[in-house]
Tab-separated table of C-alpha atoms in Angstrom:
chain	number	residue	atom	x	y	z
A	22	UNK	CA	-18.305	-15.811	-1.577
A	23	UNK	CA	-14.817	-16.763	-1.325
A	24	UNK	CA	-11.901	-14.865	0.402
A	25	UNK	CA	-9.257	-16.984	-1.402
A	26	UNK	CA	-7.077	-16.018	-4.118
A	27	UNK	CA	-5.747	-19.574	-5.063
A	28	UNK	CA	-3.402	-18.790	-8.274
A	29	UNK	CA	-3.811	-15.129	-8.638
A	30	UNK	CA	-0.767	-13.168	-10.063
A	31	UNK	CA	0.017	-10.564	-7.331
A	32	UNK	CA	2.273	-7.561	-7.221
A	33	UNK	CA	3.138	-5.313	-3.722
A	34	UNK	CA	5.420	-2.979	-4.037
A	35	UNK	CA	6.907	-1.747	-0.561
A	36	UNK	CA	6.631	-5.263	0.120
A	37	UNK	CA	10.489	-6.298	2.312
A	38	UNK	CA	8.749	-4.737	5.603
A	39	UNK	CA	5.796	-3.389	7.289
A	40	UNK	CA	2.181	-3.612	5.857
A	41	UNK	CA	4.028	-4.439	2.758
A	42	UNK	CA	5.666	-7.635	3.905
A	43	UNK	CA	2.295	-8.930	5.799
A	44	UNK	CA	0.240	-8.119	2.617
A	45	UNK	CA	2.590	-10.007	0.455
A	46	UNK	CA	2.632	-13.328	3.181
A	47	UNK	CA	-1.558	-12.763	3.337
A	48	UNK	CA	-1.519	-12.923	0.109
A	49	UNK	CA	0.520	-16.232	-0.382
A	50	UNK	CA	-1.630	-18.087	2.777
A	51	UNK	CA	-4.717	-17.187	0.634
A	52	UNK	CA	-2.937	-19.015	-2.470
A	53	UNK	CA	-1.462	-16.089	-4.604
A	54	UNK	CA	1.739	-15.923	-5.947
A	55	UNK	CA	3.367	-12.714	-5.411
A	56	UNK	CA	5.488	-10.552	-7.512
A	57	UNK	CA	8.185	-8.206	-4.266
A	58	UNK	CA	9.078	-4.642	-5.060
A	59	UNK	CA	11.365	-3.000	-2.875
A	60	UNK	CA	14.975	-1.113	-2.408
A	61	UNK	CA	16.185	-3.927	-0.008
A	62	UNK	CA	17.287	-7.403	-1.990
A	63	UNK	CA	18.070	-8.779	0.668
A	64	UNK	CA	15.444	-8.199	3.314
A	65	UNK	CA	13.027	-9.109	-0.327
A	66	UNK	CA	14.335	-12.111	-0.327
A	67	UNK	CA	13.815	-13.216	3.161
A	68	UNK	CA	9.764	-12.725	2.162
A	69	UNK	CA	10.007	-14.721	-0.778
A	70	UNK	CA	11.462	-17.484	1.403
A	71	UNK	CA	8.622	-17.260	3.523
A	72	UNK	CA	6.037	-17.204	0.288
A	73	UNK	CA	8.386	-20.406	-0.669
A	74	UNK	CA	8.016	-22.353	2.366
A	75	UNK	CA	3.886	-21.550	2.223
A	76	UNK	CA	3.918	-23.245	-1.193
A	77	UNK	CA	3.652	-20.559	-3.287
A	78	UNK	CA	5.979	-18.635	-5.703
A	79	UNK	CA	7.816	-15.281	-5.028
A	80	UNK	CA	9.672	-13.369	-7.737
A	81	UNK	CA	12.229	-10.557	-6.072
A	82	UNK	CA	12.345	-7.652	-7.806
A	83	UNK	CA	14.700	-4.836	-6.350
A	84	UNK	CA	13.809	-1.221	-7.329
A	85	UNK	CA	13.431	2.229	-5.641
A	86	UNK	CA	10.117	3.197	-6.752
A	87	UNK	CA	11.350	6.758	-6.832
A	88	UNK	CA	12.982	5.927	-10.033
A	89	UNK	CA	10.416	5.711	-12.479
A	90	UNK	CA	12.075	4.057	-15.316
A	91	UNK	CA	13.287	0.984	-12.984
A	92	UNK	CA	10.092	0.758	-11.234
A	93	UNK	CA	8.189	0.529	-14.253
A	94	UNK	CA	10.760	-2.380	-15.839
A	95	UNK	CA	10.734	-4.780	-12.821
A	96	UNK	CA	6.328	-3.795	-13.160
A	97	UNK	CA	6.614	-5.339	-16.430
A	98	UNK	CA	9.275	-8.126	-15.270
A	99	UNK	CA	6.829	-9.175	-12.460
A	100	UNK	CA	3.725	-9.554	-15.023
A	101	UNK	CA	6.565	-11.632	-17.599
A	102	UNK	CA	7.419	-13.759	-14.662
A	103	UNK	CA	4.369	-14.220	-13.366
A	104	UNK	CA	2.499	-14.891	-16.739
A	105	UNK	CA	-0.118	-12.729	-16.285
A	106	UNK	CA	-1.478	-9.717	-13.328
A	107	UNK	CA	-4.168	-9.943	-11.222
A	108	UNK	CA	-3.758	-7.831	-8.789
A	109	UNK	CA	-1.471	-4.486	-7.766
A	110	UNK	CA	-1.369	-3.677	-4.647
A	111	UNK	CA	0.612	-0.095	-4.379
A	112	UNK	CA	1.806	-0.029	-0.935
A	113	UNK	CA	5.238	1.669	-1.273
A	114	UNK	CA	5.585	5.115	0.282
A	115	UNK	CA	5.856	7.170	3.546
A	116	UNK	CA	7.078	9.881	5.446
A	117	UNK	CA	10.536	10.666	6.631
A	118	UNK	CA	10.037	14.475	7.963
A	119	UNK	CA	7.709	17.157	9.526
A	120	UNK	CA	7.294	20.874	8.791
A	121	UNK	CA	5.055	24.188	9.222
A	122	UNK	CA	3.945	24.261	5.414
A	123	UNK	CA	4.981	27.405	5.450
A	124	UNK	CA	8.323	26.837	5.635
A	125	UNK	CA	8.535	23.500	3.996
A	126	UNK	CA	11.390	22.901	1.374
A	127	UNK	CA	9.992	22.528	-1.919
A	128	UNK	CA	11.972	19.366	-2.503
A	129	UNK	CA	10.617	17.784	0.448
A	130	UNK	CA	6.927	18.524	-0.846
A	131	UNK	CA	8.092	17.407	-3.622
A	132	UNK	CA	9.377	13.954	-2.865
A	133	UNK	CA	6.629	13.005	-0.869
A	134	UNK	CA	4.316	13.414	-3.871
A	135	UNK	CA	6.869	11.095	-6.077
A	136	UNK	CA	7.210	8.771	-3.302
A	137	UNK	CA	3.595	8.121	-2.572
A	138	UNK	CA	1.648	9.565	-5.321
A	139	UNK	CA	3.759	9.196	-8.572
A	140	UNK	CA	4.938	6.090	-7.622
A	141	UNK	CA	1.672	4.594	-7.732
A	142	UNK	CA	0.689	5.604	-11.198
A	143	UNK	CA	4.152	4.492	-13.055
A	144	UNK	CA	3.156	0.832	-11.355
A	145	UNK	CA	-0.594	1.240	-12.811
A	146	UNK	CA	0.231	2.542	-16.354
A	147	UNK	CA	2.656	0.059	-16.566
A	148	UNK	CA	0.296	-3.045	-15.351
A	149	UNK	CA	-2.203	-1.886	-17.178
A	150	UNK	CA	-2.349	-3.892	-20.487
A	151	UNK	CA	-1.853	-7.399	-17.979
A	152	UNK	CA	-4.860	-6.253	-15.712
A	153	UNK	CA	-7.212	-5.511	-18.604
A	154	UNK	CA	-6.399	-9.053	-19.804
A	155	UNK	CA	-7.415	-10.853	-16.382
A	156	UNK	CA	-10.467	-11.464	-15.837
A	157	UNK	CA	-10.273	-11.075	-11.884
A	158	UNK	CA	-8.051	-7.634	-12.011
A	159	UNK	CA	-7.909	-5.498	-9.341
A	160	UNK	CA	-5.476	-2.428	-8.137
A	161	UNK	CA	-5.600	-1.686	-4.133
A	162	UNK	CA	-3.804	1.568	-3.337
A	163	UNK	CA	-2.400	2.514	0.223
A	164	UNK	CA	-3.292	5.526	1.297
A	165	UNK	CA	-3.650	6.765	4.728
A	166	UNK	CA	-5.987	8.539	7.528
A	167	UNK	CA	-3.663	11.500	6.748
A	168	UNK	CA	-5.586	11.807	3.831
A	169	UNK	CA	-8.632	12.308	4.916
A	170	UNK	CA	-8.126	14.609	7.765
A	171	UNK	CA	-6.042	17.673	8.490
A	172	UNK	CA	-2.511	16.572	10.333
A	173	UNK	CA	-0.313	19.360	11.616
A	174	UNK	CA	2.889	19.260	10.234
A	175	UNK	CA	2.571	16.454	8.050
A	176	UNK	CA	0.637	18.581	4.556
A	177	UNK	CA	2.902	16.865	1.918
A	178	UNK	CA	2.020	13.854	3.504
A	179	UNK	CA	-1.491	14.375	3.596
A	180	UNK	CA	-1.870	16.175	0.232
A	181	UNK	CA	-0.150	13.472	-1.562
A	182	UNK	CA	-2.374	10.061	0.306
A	183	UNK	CA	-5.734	12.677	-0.874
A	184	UNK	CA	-4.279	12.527	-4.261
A	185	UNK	CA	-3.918	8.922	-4.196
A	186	UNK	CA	-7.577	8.610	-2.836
A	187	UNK	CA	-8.904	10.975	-5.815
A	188	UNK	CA	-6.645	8.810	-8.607
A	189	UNK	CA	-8.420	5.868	-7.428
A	190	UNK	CA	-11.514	7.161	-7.446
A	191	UNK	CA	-10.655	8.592	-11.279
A	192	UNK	CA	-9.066	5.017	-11.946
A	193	UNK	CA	-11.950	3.246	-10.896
A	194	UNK	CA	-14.356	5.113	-13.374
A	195	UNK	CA	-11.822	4.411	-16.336
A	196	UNK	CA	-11.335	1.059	-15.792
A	197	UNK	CA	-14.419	-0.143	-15.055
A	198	UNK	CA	-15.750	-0.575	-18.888
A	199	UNK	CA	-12.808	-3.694	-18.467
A	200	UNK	CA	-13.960	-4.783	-15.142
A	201	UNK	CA	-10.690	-3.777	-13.327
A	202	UNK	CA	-11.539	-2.757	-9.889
A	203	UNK	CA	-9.852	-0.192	-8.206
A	204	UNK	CA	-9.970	0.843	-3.998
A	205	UNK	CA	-8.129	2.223	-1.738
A	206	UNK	CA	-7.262	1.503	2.249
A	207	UNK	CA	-6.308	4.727	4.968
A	208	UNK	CA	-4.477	2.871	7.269
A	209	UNK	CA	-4.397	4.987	11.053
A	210	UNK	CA	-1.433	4.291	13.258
A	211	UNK	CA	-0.294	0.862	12.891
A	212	UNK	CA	2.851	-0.820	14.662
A	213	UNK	CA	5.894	-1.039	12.184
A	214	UNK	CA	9.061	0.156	11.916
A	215	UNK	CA	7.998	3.664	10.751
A	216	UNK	CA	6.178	4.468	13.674
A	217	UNK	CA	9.215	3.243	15.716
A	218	UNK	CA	10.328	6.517	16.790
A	219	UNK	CA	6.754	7.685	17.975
A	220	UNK	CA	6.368	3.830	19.844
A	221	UNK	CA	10.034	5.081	21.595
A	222	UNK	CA	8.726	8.115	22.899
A	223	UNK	CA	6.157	7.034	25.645
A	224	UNK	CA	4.601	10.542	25.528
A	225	UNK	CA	4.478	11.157	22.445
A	226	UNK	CA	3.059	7.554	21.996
A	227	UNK	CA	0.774	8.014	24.175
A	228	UNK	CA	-0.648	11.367	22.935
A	229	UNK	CA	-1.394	9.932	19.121
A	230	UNK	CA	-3.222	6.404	20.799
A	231	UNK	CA	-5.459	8.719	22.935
A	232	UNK	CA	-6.751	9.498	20.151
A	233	UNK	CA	-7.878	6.225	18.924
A	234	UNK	CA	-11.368	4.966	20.256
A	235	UNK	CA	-9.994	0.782	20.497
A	236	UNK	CA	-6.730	2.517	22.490
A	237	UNK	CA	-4.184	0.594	20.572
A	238	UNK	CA	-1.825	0.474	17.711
A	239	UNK	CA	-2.777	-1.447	15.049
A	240	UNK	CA	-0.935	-5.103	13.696
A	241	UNK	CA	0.339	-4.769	10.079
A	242	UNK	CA	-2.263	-8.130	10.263
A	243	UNK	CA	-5.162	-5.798	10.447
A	244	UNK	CA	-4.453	-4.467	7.443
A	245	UNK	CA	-3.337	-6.855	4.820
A	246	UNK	CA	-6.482	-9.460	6.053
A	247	UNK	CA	-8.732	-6.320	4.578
A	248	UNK	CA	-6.456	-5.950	1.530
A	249	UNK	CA	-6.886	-9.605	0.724
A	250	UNK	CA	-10.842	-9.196	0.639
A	251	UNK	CA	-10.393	-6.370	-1.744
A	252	UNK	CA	-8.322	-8.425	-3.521
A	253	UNK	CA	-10.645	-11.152	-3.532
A	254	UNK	CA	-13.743	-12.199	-5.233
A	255	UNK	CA	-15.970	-11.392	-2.296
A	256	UNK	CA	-15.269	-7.940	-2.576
A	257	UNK	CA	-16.328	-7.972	-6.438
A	258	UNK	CA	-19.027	-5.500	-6.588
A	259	UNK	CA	-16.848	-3.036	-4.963
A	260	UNK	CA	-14.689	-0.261	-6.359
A	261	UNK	CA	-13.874	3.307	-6.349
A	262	UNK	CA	-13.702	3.037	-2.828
A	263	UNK	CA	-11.355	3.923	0.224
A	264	UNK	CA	-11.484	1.141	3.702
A	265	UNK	CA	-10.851	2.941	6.522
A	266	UNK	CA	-8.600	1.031	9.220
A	267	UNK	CA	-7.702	3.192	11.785
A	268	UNK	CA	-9.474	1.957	15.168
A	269	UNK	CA	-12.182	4.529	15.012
A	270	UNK	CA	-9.766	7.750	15.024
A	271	UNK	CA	-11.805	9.846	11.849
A	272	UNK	CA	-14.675	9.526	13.483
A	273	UNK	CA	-13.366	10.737	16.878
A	274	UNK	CA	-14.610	13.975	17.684
């Protein structure tokens, strides 16, 4: 078995913060180069220096993955630069709101499926050709506890990581005949900047980590070490599947 990925051609989008940015440095301490796609330039190219002083290449590639036509241009200028794709990780996404479904604003239900669902498949159709042509291809989509589970106040959310869980699933079955794995990870509550807000409120802090059988928040760490055996060859029998990382929490009663 091996848990390396010396030379592969990587993309994570999402990738100047968060899970993003510690999937993208996993990647590079396991040997990958790694393709960035993100809104911030800036912040994108503080990650590629860190890639650069690990030895390995980083191509910046700024684009807000809401616009389809630019995110699926700097997709096909990250397999050009790179020479080749090995592996996608889809990362990009989130949540910026809560609201009774009931009164939810279409556009907001809306967005979230862009943001975290469409998103995702402009990246894949547009990799596509370059991760039939590897021979090590694999696509790792971030979904998230939310969609496996009901969450009050958070149904957009939710709906849209279920969808991503079901196109990988779908994914997997297509591109299997060209031996193009395709998974899935449901992160739980892990400590980045996005959770900020609930990490500032003590109580409300408190309240979502009682919940959570190993009583803690997760390290962006304990999720891109998993993505990197997905990515890998270890994980090579494996596809069509989602990793759950959330400290136990689905399984709480």
């Amino acid at each position: 078995m091996s848990f390396r990925l010396d030379d592969y051609k990587t993309l994570v989008t999402g990738a100047s913060r968060g899970i993003g940015r510690a999937i993208a440095l996993a990647f590079a301490e396991a040997g990958a180069d790694v393709a960035l796609i993100a809104r911030d330039e800036s912040k994108l190219a503080e990650v590629a220096a860190e890639i650069g002083a690990l030895g390995r290449r980083a191509y910046v590639l700024p684009a807000d993955v809401l616009d389809a036509d630019v995110l699926r241009s700097q997709t096909q200028a990250a397999v050009d630069a790179l020479g080749g794709l090995d592996v996608v990780v889809n990362n990009a996404g989130g949540n910026s709101f809560m609201s009774p479904m009931v009164s939810m604003r279409p556009d907001g239900w809306t967005k979230a499926q862009r943001l975290n669902v469409e998103s995702a498949l402009h990246v894949i159709q547009a990799a596509a050709p370059a991760l039939v042509a590897s021979d090590k291809a694999s696509v790792i989509n971030m979904s998230s506890f939310a969609g496996l589970t009901g969450v009050p106040f958070m149904s957009h959310y939710g709906a849209a990581k279920a969808a991503l869980i079901s196109l990988t699933q779908s994914l997997a079955l297509e591109l299997a005949y060209a031996g193009v794995r395709v998974n899935a990870i449901a992160p739980g509550w892990v400590e980045t900047d996005l959770t900020q807000f609930a990490r500032d409120n003590d109580e409300a802090g408190k309240a979502l980590i009682a919940r959570v059988p190993l009583g803690r928040w997760a390290d962006a760490r304990e999720i891109a070490e998993p993505t990197v055996f997905l990515a890998s060859s270890a994980s090579s029998f494996i596809t069509g599947q989602t990793l759950v990382i959330d400290g136990g929490m689905t399984v709480n009663p």
